[in-house]
Short mmCIF file of C-alpha atoms and ligand atoms in Angstrom, two decimals:
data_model
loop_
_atom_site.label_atom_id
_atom_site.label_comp_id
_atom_site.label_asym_id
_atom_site.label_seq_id
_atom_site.Cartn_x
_atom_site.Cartn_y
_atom_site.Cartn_z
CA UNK A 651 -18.30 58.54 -116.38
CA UNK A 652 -21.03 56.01 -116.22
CA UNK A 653 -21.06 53.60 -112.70
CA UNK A 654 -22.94 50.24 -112.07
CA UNK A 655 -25.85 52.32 -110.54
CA UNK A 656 -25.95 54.10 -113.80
CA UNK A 657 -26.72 51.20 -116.19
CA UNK A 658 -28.83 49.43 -113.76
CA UNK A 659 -30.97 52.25 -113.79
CA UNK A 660 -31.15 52.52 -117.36
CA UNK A 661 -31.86 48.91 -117.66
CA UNK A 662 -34.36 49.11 -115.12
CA UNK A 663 -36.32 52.26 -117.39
CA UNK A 664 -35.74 50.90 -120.38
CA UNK A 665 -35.78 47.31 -120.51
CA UNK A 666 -38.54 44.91 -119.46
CA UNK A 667 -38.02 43.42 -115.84
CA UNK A 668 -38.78 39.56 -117.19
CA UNK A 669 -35.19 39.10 -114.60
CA UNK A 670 -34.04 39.76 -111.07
CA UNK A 671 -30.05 40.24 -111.91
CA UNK A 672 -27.73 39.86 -109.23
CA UNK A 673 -26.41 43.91 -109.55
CA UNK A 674 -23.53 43.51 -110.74
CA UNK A 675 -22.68 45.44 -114.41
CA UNK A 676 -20.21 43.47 -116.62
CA UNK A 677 -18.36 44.44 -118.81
CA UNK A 678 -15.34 42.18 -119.74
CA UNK A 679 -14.43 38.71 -119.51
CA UNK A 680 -11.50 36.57 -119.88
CA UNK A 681 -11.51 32.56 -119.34
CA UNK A 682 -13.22 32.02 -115.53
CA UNK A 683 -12.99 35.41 -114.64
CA UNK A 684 -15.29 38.94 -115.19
CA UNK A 685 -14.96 42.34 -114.68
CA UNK A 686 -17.74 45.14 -113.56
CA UNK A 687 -17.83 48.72 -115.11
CA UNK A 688 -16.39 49.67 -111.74
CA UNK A 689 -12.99 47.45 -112.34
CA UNK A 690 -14.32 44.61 -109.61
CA UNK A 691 -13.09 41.37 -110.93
CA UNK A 692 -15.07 37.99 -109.95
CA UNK A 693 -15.09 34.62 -110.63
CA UNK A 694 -17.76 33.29 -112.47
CA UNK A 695 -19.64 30.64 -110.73
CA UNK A 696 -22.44 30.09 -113.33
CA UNK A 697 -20.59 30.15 -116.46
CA UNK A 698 -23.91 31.79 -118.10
CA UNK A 699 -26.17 28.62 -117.27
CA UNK A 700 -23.53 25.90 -119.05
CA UNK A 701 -23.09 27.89 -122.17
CA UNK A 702 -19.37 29.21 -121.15
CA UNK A 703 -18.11 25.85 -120.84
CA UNK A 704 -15.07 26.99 -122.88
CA UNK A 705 -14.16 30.20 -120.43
CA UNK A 706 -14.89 33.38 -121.83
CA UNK A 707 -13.94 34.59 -124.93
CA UNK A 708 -12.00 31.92 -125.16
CA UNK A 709 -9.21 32.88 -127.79
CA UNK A 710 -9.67 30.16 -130.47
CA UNK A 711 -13.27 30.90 -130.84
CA UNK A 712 -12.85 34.63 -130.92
CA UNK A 713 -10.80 34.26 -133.92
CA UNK A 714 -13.09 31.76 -135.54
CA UNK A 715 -15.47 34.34 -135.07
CA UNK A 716 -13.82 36.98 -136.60
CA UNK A 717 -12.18 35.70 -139.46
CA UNK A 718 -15.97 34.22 -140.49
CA UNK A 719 -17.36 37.67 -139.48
CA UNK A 720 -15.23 39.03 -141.95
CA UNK A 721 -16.13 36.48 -144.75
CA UNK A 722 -19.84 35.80 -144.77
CA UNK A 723 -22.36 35.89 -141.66
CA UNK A 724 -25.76 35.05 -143.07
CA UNK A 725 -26.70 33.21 -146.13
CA UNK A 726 -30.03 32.09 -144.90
CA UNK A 727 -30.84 28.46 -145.83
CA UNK A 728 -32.39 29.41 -149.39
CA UNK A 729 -28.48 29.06 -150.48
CA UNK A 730 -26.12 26.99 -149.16
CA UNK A 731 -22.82 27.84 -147.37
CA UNK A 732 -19.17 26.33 -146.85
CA UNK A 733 -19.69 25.62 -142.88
CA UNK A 734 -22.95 24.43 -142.40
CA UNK A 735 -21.22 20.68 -143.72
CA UNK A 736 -18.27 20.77 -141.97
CA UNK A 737 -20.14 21.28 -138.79
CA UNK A 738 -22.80 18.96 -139.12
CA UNK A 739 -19.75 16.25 -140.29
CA UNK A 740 -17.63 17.29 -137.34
CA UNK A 741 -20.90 17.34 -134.94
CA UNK A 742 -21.83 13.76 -136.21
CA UNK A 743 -18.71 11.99 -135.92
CA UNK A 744 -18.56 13.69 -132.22
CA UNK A 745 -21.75 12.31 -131.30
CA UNK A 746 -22.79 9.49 -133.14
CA UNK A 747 -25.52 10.29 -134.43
CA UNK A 748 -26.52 10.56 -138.53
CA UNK A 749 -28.13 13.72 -138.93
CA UNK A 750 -28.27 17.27 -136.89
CA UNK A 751 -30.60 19.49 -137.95
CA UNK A 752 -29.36 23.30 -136.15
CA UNK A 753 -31.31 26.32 -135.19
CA UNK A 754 -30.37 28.93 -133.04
CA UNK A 755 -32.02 29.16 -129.14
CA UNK A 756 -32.46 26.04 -126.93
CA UNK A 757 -36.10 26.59 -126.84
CA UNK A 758 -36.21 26.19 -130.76
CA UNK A 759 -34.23 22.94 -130.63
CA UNK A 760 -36.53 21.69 -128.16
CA UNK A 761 -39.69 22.91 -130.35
CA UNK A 762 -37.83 20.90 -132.79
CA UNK A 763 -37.85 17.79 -131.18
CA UNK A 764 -41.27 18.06 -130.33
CA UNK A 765 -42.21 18.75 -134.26
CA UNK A 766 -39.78 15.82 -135.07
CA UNK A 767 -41.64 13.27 -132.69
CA UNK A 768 -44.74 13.98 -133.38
CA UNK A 769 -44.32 13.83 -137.14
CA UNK A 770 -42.37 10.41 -136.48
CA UNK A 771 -45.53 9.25 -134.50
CA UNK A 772 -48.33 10.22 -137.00
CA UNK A 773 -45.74 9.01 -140.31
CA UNK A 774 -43.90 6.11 -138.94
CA UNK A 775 -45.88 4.93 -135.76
CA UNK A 776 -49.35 5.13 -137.02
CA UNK A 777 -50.52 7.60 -134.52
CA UNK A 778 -54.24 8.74 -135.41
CA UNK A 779 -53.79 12.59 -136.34
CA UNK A 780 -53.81 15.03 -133.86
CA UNK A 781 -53.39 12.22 -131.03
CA UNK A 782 -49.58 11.90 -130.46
CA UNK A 783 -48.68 12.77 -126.48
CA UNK A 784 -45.17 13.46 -125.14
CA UNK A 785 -44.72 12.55 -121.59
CA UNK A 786 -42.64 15.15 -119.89
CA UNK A 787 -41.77 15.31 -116.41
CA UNK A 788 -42.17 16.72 -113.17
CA UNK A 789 -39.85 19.83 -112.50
CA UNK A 790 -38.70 20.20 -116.15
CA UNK A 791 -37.14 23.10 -118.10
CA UNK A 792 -37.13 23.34 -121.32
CA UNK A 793 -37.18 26.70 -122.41
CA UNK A 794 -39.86 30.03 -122.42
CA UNK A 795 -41.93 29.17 -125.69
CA UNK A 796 -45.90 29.51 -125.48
CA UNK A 797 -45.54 25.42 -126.19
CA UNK A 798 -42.94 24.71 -123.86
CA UNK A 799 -44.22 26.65 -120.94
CA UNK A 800 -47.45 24.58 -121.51
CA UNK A 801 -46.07 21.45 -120.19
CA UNK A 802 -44.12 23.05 -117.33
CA UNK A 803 -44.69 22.09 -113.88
CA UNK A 804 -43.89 25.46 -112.04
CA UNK A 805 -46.80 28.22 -111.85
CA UNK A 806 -44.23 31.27 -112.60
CA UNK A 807 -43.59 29.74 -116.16
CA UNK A 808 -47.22 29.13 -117.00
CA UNK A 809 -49.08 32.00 -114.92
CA UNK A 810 -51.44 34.34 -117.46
CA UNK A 811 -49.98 32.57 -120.75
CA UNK A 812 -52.53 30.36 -121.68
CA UNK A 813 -54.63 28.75 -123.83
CA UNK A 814 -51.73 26.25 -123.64
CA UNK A 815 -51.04 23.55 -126.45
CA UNK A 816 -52.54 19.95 -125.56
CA UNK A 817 -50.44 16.79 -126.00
CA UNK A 818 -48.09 16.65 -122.82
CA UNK A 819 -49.03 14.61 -119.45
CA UNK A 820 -46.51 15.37 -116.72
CA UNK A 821 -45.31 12.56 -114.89
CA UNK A 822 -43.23 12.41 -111.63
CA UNK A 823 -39.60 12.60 -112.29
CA UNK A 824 -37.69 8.96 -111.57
CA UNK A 825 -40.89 7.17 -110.85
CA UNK A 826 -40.77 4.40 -113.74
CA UNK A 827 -43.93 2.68 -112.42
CA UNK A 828 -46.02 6.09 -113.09
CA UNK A 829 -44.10 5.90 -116.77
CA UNK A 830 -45.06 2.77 -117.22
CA UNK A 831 -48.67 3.71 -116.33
CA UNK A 832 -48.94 6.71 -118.26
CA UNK A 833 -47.89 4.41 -121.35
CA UNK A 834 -50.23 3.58 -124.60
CA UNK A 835 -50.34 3.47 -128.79
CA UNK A 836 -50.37 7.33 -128.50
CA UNK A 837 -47.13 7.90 -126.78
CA UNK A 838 -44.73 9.21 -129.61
CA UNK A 839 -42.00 10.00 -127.25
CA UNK A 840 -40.59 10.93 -123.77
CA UNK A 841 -38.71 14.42 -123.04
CA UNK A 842 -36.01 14.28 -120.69
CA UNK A 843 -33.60 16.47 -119.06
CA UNK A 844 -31.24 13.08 -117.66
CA UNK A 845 -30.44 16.31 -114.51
CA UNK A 846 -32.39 18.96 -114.11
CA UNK A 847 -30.52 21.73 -114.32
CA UNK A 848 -33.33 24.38 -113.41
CA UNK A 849 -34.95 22.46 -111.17
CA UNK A 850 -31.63 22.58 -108.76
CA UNK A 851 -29.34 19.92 -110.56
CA UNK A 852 -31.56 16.50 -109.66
CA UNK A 853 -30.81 13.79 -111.03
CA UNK A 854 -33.20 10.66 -111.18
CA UNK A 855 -32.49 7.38 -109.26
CA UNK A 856 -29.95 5.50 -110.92
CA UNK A 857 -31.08 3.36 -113.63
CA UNK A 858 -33.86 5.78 -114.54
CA UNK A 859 -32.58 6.69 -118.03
CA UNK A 860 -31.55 3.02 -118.76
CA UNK A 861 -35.34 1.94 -117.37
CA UNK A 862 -36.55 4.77 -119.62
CA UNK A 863 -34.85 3.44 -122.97
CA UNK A 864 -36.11 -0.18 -122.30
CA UNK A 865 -39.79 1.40 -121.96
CA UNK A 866 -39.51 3.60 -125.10
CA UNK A 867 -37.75 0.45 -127.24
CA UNK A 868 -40.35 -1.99 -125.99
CA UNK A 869 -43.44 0.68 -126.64
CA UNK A 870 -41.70 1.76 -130.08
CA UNK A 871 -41.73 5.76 -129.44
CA UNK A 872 -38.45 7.82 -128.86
CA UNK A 873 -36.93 8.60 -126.14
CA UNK A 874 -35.57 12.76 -125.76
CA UNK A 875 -32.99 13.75 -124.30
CA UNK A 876 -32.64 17.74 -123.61
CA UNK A 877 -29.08 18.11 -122.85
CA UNK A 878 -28.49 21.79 -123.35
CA UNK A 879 -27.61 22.06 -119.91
CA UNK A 880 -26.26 19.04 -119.02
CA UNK A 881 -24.23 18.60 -122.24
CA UNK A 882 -21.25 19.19 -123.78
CA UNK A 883 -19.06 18.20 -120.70
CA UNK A 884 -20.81 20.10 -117.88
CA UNK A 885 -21.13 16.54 -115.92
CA UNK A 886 -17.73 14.70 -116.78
CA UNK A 887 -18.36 12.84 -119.64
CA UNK A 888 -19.63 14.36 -123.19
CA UNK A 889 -23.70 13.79 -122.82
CA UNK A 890 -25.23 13.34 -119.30
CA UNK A 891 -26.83 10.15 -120.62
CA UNK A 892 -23.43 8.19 -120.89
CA UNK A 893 -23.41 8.24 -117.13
CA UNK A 894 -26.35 5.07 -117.73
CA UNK A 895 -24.68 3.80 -120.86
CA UNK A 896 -27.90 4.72 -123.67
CA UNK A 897 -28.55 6.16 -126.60
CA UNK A 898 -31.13 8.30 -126.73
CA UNK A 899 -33.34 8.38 -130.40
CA UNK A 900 -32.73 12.36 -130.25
CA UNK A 901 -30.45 14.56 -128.31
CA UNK A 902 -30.92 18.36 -127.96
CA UNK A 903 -27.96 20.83 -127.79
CA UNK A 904 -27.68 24.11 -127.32
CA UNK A 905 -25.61 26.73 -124.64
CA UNK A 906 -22.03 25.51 -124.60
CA UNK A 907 -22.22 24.38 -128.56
CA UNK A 908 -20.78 28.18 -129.52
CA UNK A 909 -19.16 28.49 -126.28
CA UNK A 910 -20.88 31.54 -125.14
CA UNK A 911 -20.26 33.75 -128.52
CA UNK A 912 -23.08 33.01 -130.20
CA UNK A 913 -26.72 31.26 -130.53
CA UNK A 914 -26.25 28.15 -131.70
CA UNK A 915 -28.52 24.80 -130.81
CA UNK A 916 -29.19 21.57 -132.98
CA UNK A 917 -31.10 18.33 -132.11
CA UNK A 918 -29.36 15.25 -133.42
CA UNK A 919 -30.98 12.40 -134.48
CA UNK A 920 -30.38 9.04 -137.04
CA UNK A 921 -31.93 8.88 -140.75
CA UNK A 922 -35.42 6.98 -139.70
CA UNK A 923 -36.34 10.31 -137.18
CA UNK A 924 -34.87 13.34 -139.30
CA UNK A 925 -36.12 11.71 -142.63
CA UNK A 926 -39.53 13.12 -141.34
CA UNK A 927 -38.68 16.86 -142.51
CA UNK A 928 -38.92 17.32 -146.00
CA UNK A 929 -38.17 20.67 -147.50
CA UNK A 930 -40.41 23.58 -146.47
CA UNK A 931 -41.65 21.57 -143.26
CA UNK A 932 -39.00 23.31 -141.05
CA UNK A 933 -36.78 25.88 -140.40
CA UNK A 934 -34.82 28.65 -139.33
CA UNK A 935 -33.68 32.27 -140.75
CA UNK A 936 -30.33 32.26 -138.81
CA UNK A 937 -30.31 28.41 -138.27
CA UNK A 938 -27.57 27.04 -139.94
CA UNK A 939 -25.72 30.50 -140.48
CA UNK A 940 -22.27 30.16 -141.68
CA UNK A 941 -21.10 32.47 -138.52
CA UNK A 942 -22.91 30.11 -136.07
CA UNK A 943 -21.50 27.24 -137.68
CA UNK A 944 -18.32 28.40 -137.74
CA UNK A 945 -18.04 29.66 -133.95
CA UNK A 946 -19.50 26.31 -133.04
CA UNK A 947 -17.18 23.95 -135.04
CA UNK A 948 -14.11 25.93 -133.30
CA UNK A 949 -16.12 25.82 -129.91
CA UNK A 950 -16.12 21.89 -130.31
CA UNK A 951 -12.92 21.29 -131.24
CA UNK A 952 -12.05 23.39 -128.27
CA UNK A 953 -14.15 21.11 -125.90
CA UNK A 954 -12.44 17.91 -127.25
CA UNK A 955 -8.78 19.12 -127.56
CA UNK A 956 -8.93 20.82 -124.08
CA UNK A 957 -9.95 17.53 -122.52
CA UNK A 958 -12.80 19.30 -120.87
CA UNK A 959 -15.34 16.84 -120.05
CA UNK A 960 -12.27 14.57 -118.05
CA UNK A 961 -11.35 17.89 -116.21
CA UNK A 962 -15.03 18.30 -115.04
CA UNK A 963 -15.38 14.78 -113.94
CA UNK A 964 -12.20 15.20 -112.03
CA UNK A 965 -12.37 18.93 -110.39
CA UNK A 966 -16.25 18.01 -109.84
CA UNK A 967 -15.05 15.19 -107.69
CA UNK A 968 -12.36 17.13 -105.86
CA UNK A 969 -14.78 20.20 -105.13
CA UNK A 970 -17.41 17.96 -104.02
CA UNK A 971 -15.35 16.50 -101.58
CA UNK A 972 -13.93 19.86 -100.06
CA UNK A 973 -17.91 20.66 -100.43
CA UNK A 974 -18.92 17.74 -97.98
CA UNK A 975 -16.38 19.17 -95.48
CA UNK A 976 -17.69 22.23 -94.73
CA UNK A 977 -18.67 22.71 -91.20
CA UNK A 978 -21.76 24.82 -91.73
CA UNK A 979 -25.21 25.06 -90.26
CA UNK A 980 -26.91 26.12 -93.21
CA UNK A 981 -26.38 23.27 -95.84
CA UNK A 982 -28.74 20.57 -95.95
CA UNK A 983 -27.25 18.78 -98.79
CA UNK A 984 -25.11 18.93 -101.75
CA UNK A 985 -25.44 16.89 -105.04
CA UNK A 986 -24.39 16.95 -108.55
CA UNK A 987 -21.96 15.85 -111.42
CA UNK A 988 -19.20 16.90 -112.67
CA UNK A 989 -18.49 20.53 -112.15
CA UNK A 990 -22.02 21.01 -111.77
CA UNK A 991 -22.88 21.05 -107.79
CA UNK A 992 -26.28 21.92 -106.25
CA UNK A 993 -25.58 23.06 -102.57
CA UNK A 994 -28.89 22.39 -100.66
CA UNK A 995 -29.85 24.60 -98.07
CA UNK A 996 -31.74 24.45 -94.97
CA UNK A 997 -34.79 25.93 -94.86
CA UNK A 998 -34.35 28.18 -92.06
CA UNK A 999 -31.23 29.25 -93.67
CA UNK A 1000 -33.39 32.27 -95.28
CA UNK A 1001 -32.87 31.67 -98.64
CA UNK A 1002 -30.24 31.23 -101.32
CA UNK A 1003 -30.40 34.53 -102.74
CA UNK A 1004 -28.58 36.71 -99.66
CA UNK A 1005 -25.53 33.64 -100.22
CA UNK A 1006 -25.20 34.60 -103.43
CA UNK A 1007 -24.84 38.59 -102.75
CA UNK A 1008 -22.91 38.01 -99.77
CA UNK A 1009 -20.53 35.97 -102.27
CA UNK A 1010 -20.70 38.40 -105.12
CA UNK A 1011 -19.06 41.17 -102.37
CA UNK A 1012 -16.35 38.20 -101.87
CA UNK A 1013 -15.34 38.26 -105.44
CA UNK A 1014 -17.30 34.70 -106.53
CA UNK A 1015 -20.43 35.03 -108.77
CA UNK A 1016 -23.35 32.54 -108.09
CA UNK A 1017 -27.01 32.38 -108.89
CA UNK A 1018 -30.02 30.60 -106.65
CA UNK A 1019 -31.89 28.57 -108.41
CA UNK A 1020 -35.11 28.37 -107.02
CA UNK A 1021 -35.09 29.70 -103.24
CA UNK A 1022 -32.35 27.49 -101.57
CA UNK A 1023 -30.09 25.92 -103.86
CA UNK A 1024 -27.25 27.46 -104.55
CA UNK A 1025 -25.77 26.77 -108.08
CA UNK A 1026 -22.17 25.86 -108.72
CA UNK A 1027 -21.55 25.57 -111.97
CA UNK A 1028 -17.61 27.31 -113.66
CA UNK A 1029 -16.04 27.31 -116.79
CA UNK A 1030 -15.05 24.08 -117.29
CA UNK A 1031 -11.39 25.54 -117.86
CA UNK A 1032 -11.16 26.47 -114.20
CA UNK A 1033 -7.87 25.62 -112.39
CA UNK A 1034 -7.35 23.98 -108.95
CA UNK A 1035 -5.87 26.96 -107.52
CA UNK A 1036 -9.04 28.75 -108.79
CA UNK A 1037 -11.06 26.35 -107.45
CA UNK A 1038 -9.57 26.69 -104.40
CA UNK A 1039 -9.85 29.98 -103.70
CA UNK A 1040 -13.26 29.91 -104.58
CA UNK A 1041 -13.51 27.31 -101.95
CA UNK A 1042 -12.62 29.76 -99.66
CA UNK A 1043 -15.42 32.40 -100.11
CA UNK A 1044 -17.84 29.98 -99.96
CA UNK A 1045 -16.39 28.67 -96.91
CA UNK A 1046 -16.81 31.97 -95.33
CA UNK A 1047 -20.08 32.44 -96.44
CA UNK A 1048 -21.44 29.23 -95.89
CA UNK A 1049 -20.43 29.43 -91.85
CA UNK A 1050 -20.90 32.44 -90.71
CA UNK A 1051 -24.28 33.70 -89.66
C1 PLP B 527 -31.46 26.77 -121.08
C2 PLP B 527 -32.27 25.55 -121.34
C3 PLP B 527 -33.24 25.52 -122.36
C4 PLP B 527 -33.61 26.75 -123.17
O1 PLP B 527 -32.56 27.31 -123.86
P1 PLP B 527 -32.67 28.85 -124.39
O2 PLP B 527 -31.45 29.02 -125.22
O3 PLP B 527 -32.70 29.71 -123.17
O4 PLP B 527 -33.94 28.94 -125.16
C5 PLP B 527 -33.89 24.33 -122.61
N1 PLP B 527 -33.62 23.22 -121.89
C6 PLP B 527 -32.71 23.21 -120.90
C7 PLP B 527 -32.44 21.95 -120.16
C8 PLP B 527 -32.01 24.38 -120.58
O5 PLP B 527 -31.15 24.39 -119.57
#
């Protein structure tokens, strides 16, 4: 019989190292919890970066699945198909918005925006061709695409992958004076992630995003918002954006939309921005496929009728308090939203990473994100009691040496 040692080294032969897994082999999951190939059961602390919001294989959507599976998986977009509609209908009257336009990967929604603003800019702004500029910022993540990674901030993205595409300035992240600065007839929109999720769940000083939407209105370009990490309920409301009361001009969703069964992202925009793709301008093999659609119609409807944004907003609260109590000499601070929690930690603490194994022997799985934050981030279906014990092991881990 095959053990965890035996599939990590096969991955390790076989597949590229682009990752540094915590070693830990799974190979089952129900709701918050996993199992290794050894029978170890965990808790599962990162919820596969926001796109588990649902819990694993969360019953409804498995049976969506299936019963599409068995029907029709891929049309591809030269025909049409009976769920691409519903979910665009049921996605709309969620949101807001007129239009969603779906495709498959975060990275490709958030190429998608950045085709979609620019194409506003030159079409509707009067943006001389080949001038338009996004202002990113600071920190961001916005996926691994030769494009994306050209506007990233952080060497390990961009190392050895260039020429990089032109058209981005990077700004400081919260610093509306530098925004305002950076501002001029070019300027078809701003991309924002309203937290950084990557970047060790930071979120802006208050008013940023509500500073940011008076900026864009008054300088007519859009304003971005990439909430495929922050979305979907991960911060106690539906979009991390509500938190300042705007609208952004397009929103970009991905992870949690199929609740972890699928690929499935979107961007979602009204008539004046997504009238800019006419037929052939855009598109997607699998985007749109009636599977896709139909895990992430069920996924939604899961979201809503579970009440899961409300429970995040009020387990996030009653973790971060337990959180603040913690007597330990290795946290430096701890911040977030919703069920969503950066803990901080000292410098001298000697890194996130040896937390997160020493936690992953207590049952609980976690992941660093970048070298000392450690991110909390569960199912959104979690219970107290889980979230208690969890508490616990982190206790533990957090005080001792
Ligand atoms: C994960 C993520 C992406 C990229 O999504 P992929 O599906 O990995 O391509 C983009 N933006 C944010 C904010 C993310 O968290």
């Amino acid at each position: 019989m095959m053990r965890s040692s035996d599939y990590i080294a096969l991955e390790d032969q076989f597949g590229a190292h682009n990752y540094h897994p915590l070693d830990v082999v799974i190979n089952r999951a129900e709701g918050v919890w996993v199992w290794d190939v050894d029978g170890a059961k965990y808790l599962d602390f990162l919820a596969a970066y926001s796109a588990v919001n649902q819990g694993h294989c969360h019953p409804r959507i498995v049976k969506a699945m299936v019963e599409q599976a068995c029907k029709v998986g891929l049309t591809s977009r030269a025909f049409r198909n009976d769920q691409l509609g519903l979910f665009c209908q049921e996605l709309c009257e969620l949101t807001g918005f007129a239009k969603v336009l779906p495709m498959n990967t975060g990275a490709e929604a958030v190429e998608t925006a950045i085709k979609a603003a620019r194409k506003w800019g030159y079409t509707k702004k009067g943006i001389p061709e080949d001038k338009a500029e996004i202002l990113v910022f600071d920190g961001n993540f916005h996926g691994r695409t030769t494009t994306i990674v050209s506007f990233s901030s952080d060497a390990e993205y961009k190392f050895g992958f260039g020429p990089f595409t032109p058209g981005f300035s990077i700004l400081p992240y919260g610093d509306i004076d530098a925004v305002r600065k950076a501002m001029n007839p070019n300027v078809a929109a701003i991309l924002i992630e309203p937290i950084q999720g990557e970047a060790g769940i930071v979120a802006p000083p208050e008013g940023f995003l509500r500073q940011l939407r008076e900026l864009t209105t008054e300088n007519n370009c859009l304003l971005v918002a990439d909430e495929i990490q922050s979305g979907l309920g991960r911060t106690g409301t539906m979009f991390a954006y509500e938190h300042e009361e705007i609208r952004p001009d397009i929103v970009i969703i991905g992870k949690a939309l199929s609740g972890g069964m699928y690929p499935v992202s979107a961007i979602l925009a009204d008539d004046e921005v997504m009238g800019v793709f006419k037929p052939g301008e855009h598109g997607s093999t699998y985007g749109g496929n009636p599977l896709g659609a139909a895990v992430a119609r069920e996924a939604l409807k899961v979201l809503v009728e579970e009440g899961l944004a409300q429970r995040s907003a009020e387990l996030g609260q009653y973790f971060m308090e337990k959180l603040s109590k913690f007597n330990s000499p290795h946290i430096k601070t701890i911040r977030g939203k919703g069920l969503w929690i950066g803990v901080v930690l000292n410098k001298d603490a000697g890194g996130a990473r040896r937390f997160c194994e020493a936690l992953q022997n207590a049952g609980l799985l976690c992941k660093e994100t970048h070298e000392h934050v450690i991110r909390i981030a569960p199912p959104l279906t979690i219970s107290r009691e889980e979230i208690d014990w969890a508490l616990e092991r982190l206790e533990e881990a957090l005080t001792s040496a």
